[in-house]
GROMACS .gro file of N, CA and C in nm:
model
  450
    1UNK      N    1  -2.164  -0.937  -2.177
    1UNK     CA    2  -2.065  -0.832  -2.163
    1UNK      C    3  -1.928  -0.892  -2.130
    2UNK      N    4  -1.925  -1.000  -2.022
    2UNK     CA    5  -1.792  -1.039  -2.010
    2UNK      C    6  -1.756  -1.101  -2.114
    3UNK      N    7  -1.768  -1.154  -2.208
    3UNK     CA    8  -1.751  -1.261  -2.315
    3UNK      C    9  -1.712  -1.167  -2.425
    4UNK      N   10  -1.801  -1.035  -2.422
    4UNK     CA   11  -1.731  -0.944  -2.510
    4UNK      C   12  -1.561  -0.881  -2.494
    5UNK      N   13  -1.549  -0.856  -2.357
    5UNK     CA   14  -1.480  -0.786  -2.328
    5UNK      C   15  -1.351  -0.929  -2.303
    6UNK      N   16  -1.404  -1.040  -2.306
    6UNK     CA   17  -1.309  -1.161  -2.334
    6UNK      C   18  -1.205  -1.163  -2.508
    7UNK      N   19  -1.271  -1.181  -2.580
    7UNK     CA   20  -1.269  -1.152  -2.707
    7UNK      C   21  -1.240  -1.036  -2.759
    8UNK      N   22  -1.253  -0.866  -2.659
    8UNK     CA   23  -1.167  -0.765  -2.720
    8UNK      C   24  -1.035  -0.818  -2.605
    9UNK      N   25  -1.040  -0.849  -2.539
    9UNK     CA   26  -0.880  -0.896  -2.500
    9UNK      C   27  -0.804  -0.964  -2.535
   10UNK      N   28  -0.855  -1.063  -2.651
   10UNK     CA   29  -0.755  -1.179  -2.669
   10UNK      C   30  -0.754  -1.048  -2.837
   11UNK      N   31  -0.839  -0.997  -2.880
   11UNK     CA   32  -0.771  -0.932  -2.995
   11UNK      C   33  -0.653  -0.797  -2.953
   12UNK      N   34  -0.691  -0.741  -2.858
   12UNK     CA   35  -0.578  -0.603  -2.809
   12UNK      C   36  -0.433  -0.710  -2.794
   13UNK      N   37  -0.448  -0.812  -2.703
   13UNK     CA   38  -0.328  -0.932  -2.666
   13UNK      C   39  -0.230  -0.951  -2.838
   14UNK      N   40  -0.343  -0.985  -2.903
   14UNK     CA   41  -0.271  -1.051  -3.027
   14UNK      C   42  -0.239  -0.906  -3.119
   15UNK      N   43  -0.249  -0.801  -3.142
   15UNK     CA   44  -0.202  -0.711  -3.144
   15UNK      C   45  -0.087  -0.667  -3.127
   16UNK      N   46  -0.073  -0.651  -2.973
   16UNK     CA   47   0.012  -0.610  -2.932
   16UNK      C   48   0.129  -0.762  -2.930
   17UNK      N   49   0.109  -0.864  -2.953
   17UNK     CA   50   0.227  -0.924  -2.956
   17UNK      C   51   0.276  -0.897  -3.124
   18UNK      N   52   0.152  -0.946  -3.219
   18UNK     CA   53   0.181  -0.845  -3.357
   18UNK      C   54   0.251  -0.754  -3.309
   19UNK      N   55   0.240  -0.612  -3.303
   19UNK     CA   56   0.352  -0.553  -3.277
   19UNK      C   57   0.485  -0.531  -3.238
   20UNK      N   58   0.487  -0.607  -3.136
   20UNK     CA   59   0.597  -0.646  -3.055
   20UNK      C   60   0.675  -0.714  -3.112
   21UNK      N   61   0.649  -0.795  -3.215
   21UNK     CA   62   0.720  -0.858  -3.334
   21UNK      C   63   0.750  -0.789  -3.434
   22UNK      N   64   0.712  -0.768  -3.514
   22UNK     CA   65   0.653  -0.734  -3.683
   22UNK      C   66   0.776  -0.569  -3.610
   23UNK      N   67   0.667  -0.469  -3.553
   23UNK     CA   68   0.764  -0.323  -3.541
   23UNK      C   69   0.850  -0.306  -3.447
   24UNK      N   70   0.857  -0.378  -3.365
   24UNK     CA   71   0.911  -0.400  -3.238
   24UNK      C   72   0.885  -0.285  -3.137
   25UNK      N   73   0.716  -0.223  -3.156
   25UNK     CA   74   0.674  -0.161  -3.040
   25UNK      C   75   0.519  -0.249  -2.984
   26UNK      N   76   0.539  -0.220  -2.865
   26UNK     CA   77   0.435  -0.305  -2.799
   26UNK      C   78   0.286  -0.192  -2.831
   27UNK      N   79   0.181  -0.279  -2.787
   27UNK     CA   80   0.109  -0.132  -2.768
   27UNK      C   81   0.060  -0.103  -2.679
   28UNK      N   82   0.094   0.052  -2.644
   28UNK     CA   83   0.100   0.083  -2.532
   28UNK      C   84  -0.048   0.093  -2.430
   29UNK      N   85  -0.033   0.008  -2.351
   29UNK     CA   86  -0.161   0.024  -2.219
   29UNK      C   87  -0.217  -0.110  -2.211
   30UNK      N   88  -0.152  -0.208  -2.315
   30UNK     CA   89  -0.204  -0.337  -2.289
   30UNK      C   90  -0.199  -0.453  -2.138
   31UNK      N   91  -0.111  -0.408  -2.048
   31UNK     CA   92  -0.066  -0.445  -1.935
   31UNK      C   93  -0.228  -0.413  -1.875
   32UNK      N   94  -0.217  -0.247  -1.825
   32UNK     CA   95  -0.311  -0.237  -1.792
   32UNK      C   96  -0.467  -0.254  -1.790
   33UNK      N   97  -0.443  -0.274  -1.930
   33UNK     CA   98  -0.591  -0.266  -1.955
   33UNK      C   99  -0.656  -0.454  -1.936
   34UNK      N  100  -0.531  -0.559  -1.960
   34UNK     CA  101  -0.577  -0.674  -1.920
   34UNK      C  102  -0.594  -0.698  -1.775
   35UNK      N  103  -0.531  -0.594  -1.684
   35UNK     CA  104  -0.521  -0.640  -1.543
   35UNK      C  105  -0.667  -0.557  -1.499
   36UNK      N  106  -0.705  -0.455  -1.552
   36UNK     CA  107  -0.838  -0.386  -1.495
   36UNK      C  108  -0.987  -0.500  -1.591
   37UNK      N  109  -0.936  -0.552  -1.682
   37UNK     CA  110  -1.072  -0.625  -1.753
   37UNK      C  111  -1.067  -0.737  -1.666
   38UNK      N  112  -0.953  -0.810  -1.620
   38UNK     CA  113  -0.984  -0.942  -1.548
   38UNK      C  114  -1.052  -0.915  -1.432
   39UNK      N  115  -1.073  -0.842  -1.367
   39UNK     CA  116  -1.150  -0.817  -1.253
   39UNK      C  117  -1.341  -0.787  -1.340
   40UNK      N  118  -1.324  -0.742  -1.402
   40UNK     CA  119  -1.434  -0.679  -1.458
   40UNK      C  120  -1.487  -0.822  -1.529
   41UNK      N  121  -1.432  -0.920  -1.615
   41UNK     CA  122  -1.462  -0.989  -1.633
   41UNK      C  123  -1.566  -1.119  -1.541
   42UNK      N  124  -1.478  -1.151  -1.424
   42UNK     CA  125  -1.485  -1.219  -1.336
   42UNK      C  126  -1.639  -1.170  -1.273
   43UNK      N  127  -1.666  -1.051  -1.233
   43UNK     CA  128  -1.779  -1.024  -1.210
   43UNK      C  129  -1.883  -0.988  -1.268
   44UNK      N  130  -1.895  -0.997  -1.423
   44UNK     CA  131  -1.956  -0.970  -1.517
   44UNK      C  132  -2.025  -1.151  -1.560
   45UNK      N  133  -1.960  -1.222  -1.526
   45UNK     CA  134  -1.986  -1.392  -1.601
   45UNK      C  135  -1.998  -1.448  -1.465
   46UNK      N  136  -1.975  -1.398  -1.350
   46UNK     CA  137  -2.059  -1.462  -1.240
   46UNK      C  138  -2.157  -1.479  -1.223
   47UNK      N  139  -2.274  -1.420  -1.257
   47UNK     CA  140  -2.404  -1.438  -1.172
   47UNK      C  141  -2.444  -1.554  -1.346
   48UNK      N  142  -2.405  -1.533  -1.419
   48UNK     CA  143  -2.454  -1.594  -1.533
   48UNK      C  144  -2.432  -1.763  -1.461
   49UNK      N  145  -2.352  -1.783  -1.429
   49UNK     CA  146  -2.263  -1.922  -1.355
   49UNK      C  147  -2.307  -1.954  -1.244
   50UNK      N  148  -2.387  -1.862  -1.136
   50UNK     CA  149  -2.441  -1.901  -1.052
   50UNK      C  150  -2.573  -1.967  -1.089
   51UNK      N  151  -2.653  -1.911  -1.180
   51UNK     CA  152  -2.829  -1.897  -1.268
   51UNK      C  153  -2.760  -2.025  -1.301
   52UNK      N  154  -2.698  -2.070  -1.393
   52UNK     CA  155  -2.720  -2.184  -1.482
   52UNK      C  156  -2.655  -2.277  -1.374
   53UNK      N  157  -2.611  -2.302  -1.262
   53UNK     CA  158  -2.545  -2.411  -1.182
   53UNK      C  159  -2.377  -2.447  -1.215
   54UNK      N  160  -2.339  -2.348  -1.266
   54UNK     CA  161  -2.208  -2.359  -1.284
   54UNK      C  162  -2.079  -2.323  -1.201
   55UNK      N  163  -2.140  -2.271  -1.097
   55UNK     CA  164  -2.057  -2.223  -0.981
   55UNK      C  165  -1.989  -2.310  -0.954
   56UNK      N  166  -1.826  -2.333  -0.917
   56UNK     CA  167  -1.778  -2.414  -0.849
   56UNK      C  168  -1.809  -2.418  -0.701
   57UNK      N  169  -1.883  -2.562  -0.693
   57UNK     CA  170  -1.878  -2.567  -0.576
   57UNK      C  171  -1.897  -2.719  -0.492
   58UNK      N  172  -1.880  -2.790  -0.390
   58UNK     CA  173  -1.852  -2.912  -0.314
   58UNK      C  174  -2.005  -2.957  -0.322
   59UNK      N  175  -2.048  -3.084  -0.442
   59UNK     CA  176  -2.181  -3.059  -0.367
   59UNK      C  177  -2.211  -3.219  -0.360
   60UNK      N  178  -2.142  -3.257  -0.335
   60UNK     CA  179  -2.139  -3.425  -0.208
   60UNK      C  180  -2.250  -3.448  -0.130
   61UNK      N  181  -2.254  -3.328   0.006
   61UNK     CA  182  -2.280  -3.378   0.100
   61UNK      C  183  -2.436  -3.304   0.036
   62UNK      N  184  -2.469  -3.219  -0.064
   62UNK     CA  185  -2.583  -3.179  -0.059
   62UNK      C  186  -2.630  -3.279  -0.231
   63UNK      N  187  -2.579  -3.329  -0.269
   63UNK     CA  188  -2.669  -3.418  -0.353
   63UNK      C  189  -2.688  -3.564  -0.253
   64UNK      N  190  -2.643  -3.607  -0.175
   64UNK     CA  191  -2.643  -3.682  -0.072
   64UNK      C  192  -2.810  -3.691   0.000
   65UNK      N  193  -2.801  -3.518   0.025
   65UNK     CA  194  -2.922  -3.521   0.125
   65UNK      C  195  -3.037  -3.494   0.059
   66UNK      N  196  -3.017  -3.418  -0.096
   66UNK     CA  197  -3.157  -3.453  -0.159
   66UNK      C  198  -3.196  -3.581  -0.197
   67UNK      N  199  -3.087  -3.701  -0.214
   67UNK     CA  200  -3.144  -3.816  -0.223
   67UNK      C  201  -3.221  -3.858  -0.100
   68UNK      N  202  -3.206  -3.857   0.036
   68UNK     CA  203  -3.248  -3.876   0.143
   68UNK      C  204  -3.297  -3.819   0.252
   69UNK      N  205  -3.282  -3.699   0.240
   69UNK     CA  206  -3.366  -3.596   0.297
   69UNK      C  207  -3.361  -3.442   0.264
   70UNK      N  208  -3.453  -3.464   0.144
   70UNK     CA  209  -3.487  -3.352   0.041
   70UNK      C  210  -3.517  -3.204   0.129
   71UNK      N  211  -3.589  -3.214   0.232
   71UNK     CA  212  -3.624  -3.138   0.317
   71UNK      C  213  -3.516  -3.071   0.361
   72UNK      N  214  -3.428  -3.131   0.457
   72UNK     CA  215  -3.318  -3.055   0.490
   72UNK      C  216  -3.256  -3.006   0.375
   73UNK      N  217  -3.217  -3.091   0.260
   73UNK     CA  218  -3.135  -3.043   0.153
   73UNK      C  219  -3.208  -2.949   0.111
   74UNK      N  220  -3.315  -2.879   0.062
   74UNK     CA  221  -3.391  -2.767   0.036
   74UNK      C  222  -3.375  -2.680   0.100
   75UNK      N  223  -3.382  -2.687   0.287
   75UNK     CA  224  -3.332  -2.581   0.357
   75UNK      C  225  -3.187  -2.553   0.387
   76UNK      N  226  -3.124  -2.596   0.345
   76UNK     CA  227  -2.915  -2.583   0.365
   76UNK      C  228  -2.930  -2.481   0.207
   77UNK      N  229  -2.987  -2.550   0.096
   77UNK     CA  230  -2.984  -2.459   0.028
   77UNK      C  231  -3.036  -2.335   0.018
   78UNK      N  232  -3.172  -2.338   0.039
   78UNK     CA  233  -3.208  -2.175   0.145
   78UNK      C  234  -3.077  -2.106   0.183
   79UNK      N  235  -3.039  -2.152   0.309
   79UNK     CA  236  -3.002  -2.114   0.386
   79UNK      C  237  -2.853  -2.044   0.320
   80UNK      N  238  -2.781  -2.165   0.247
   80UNK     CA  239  -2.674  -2.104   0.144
   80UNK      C  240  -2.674  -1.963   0.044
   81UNK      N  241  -2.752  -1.970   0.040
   81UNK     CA  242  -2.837  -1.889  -0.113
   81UNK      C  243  -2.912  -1.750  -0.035
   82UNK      N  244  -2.863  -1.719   0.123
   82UNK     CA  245  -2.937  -1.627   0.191
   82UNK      C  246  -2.843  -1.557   0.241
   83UNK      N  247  -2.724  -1.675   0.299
   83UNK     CA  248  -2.579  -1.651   0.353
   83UNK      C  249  -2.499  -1.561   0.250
   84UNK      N  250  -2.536  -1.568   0.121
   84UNK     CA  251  -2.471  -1.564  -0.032
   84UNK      C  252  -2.526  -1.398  -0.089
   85UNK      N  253  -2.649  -1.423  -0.057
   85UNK     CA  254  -2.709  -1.214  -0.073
   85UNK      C  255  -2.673  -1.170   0.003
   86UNK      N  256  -2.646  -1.248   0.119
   86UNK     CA  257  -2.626  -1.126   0.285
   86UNK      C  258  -2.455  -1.090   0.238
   87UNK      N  259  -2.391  -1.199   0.202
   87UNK     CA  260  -2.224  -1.121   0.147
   87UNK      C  261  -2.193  -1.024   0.042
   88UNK      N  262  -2.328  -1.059  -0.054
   88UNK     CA  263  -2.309  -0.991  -0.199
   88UNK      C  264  -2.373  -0.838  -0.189
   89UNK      N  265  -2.451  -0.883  -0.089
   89UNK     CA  266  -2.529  -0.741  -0.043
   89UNK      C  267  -2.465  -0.622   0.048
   90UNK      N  268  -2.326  -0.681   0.113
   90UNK     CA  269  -2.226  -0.616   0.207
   90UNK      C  270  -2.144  -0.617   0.119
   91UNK      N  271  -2.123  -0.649   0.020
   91UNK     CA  272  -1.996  -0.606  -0.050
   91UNK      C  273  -2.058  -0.486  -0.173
   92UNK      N  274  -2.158  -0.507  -0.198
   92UNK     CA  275  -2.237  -0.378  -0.252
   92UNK      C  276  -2.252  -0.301  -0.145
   93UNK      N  277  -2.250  -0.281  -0.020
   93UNK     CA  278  -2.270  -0.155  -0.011
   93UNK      C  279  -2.144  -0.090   0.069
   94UNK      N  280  -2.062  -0.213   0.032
   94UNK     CA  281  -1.889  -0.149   0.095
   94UNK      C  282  -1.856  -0.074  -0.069
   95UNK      N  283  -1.881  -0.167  -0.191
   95UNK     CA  284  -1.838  -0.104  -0.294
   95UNK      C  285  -1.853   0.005  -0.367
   96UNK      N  286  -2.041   0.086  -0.298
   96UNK     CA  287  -2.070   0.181  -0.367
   96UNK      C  288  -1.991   0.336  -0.355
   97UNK      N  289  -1.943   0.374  -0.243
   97UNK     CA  290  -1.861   0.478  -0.240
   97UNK      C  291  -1.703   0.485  -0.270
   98UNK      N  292  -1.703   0.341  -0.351
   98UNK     CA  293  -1.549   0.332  -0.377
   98UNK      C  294  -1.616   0.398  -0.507
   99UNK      N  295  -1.698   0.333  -0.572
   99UNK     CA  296  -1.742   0.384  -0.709
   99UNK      C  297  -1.748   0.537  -0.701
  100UNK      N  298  -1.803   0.562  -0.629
  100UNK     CA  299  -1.854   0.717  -0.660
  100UNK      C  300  -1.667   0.803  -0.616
  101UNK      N  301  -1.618   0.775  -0.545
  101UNK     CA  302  -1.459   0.824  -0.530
  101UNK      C  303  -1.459   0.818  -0.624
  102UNK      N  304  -1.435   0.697  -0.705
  102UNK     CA  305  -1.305   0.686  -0.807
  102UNK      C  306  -1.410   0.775  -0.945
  103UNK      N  307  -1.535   0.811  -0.928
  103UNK     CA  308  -1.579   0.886  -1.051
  103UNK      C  309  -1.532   1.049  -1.026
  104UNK      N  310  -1.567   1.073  -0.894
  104UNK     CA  311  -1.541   1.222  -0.849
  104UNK      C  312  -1.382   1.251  -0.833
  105UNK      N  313  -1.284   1.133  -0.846
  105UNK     CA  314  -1.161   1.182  -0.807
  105UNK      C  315  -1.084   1.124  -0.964
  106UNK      N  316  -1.123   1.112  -1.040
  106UNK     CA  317  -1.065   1.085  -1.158
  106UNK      C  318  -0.982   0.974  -1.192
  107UNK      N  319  -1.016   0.865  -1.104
  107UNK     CA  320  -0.930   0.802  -1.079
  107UNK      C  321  -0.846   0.738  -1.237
  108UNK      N  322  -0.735   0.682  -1.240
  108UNK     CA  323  -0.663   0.635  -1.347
  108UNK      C  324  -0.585   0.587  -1.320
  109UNK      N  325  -0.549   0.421  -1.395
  109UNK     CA  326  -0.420   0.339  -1.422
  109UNK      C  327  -0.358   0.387  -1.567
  110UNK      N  328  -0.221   0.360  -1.512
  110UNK     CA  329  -0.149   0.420  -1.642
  110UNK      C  330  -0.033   0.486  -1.612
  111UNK      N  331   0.038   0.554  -1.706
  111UNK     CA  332   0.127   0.664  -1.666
  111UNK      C  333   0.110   0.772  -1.754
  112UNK      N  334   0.080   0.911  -1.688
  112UNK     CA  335   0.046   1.026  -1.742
  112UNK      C  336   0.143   1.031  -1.892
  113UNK      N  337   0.068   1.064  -1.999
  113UNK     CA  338   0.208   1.103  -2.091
  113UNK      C  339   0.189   1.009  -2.218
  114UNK      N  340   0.183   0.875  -2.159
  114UNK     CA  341   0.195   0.740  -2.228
  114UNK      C  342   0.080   0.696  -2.277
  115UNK      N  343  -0.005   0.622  -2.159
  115UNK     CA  344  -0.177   0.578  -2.160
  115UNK      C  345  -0.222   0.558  -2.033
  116UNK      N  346  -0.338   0.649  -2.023
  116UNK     CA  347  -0.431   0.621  -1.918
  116UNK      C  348  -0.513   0.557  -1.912
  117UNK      N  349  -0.679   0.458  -1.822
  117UNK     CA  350  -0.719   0.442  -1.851
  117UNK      C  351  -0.838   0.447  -1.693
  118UNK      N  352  -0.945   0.506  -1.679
  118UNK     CA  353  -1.015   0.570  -1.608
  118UNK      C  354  -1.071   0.411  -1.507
  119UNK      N  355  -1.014   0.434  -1.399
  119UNK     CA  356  -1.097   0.306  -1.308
  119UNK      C  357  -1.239   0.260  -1.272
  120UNK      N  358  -1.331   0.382  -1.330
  120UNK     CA  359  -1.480   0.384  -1.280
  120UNK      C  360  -1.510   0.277  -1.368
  121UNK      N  361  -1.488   0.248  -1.477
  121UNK     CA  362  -1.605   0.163  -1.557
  121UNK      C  363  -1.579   0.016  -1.507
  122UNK      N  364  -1.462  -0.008  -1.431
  122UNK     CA  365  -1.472  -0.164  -1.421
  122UNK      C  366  -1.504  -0.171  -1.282
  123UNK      N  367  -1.501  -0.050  -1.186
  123UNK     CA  368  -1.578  -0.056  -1.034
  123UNK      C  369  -1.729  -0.066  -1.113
  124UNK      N  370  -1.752  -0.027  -1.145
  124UNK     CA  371  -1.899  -0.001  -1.224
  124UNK      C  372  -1.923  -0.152  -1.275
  125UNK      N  373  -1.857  -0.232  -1.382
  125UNK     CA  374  -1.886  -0.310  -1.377
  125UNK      C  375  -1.891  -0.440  -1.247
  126UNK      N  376  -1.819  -0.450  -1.153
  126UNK     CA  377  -1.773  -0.507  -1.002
  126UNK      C  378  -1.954  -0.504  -0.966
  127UNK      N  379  -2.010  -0.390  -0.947
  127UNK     CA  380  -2.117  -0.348  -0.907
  127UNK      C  381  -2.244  -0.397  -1.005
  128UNK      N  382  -2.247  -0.381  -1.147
  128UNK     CA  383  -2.379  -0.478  -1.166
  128UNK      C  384  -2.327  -0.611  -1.174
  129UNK      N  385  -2.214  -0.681  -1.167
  129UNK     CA  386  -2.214  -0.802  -1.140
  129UNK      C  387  -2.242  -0.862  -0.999
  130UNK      N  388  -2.230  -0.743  -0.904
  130UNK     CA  389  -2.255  -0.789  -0.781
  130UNK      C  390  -2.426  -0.815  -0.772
  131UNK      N  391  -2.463  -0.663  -0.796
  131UNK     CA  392  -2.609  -0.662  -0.796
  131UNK      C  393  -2.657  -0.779  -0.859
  132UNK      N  394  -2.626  -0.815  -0.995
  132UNK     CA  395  -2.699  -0.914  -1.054
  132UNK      C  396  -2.685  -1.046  -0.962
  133UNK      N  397  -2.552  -1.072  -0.965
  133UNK     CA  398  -2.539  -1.176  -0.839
  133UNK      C  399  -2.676  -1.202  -0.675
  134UNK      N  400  -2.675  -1.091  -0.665
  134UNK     CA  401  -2.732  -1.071  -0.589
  134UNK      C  402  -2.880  -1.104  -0.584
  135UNK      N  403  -2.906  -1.040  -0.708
  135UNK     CA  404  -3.062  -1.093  -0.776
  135UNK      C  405  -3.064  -1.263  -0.799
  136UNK      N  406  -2.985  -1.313  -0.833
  136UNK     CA  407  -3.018  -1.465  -0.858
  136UNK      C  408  -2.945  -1.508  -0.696
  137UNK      N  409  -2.967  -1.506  -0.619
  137UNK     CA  410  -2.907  -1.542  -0.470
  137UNK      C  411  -3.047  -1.538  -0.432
  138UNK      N  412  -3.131  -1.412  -0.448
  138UNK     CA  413  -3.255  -1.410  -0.369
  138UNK      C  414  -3.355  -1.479  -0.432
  139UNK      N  415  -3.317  -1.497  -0.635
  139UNK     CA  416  -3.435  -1.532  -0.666
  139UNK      C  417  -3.442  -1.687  -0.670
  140UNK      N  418  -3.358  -1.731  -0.605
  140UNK     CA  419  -3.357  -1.930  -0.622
  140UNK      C  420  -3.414  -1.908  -0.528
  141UNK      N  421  -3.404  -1.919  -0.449
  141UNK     CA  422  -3.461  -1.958  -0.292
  141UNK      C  423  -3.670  -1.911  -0.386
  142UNK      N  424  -3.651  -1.801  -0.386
  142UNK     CA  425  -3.796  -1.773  -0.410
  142UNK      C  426  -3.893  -1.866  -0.518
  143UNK      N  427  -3.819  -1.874  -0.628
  143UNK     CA  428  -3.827  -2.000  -0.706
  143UNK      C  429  -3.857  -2.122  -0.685
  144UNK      N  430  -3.815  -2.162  -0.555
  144UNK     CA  431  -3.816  -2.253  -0.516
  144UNK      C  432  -3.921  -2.264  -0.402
  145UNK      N  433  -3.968  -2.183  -0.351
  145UNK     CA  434  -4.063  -2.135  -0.231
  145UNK      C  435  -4.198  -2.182  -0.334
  146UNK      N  436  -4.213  -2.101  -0.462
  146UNK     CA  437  -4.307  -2.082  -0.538
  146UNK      C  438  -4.311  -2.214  -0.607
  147UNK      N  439  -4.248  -2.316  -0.634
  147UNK     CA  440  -4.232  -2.425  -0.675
  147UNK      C  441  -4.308  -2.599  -0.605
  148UNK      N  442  -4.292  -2.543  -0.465
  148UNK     CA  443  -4.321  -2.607  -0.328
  148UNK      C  444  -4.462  -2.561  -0.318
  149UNK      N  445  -4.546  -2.483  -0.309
  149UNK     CA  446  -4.627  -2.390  -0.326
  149UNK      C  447  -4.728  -2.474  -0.385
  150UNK      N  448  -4.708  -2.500  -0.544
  150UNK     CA  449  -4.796  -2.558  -0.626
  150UNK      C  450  -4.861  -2.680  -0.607
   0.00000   0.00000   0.00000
């Protein structure tokens, strides 16, 4: 989904600079609509980046300790990856009544008249990227429980 919505942005972008050239009108709502997809984006291609190990992140002191003490390095990662649902899991449930506002109150970027464009679908998206996030936070650790196991 984010990759889609990557690719209808760089075509609405090239469009509207087409336009902006060629007739010399822009088209109208392209501002907005790149500033509400980049958020939507961002949390849509996260959890994909967390699953495959692509997350940016410092990992020195923890490839360090699986060379030399796998044990601890197994539990820091636990422990990371627990710290990581417990945030994703508080920000889901700070985010769910923003969602439901902005469906019951109509919310919209834009200017009446010109182009609108309704805020729920990219809180909506915020939210299964969180959730999904959320799902691969709990399911490494478990993966890894079940791995140890055998």
């Amino acid at each position: 989904m984010g990759t889609a919505l990557i690719i209808g942005l760089v075509v609405i972008i090239c469009v509207d600079v087409l336009g902006r050239e060629t007739l010399g009108a822009p088209l109208p709502g392209v501002p907005e609509m790149v500033s509400l997809s980049i958020v939507a984006i961002v949390f849509l291609q996260v959890p994909q980046a967390f699953k495959s190990g692509r997350l940016t992140r410092s990992d020195g002191l923890i490839n360090w300790l699986h060379q030399n003490s796998p044990t601890l390095a197994r539990w820091l990662e636990t422990g990371f990856e627990l710290l990581g649902a417990l945030v994703i899991g508080t920000l889901i449930y700070a985010h769910w009544p923003i969602l439901i506002r902005s469906i019951e109150r109509g919310d919209f970027v834009g200017s009446v008249g010109n182009v609108t464009f309704p805020t729920w679908p990219v809180k909506l998206a915020i939210l299964t990227g969180a959730v999904l996030l959320l799902l691969q936070f709990l399911a490494r650790p478990l993966r890894r429980a079940m791995e140890e196991a055998r």
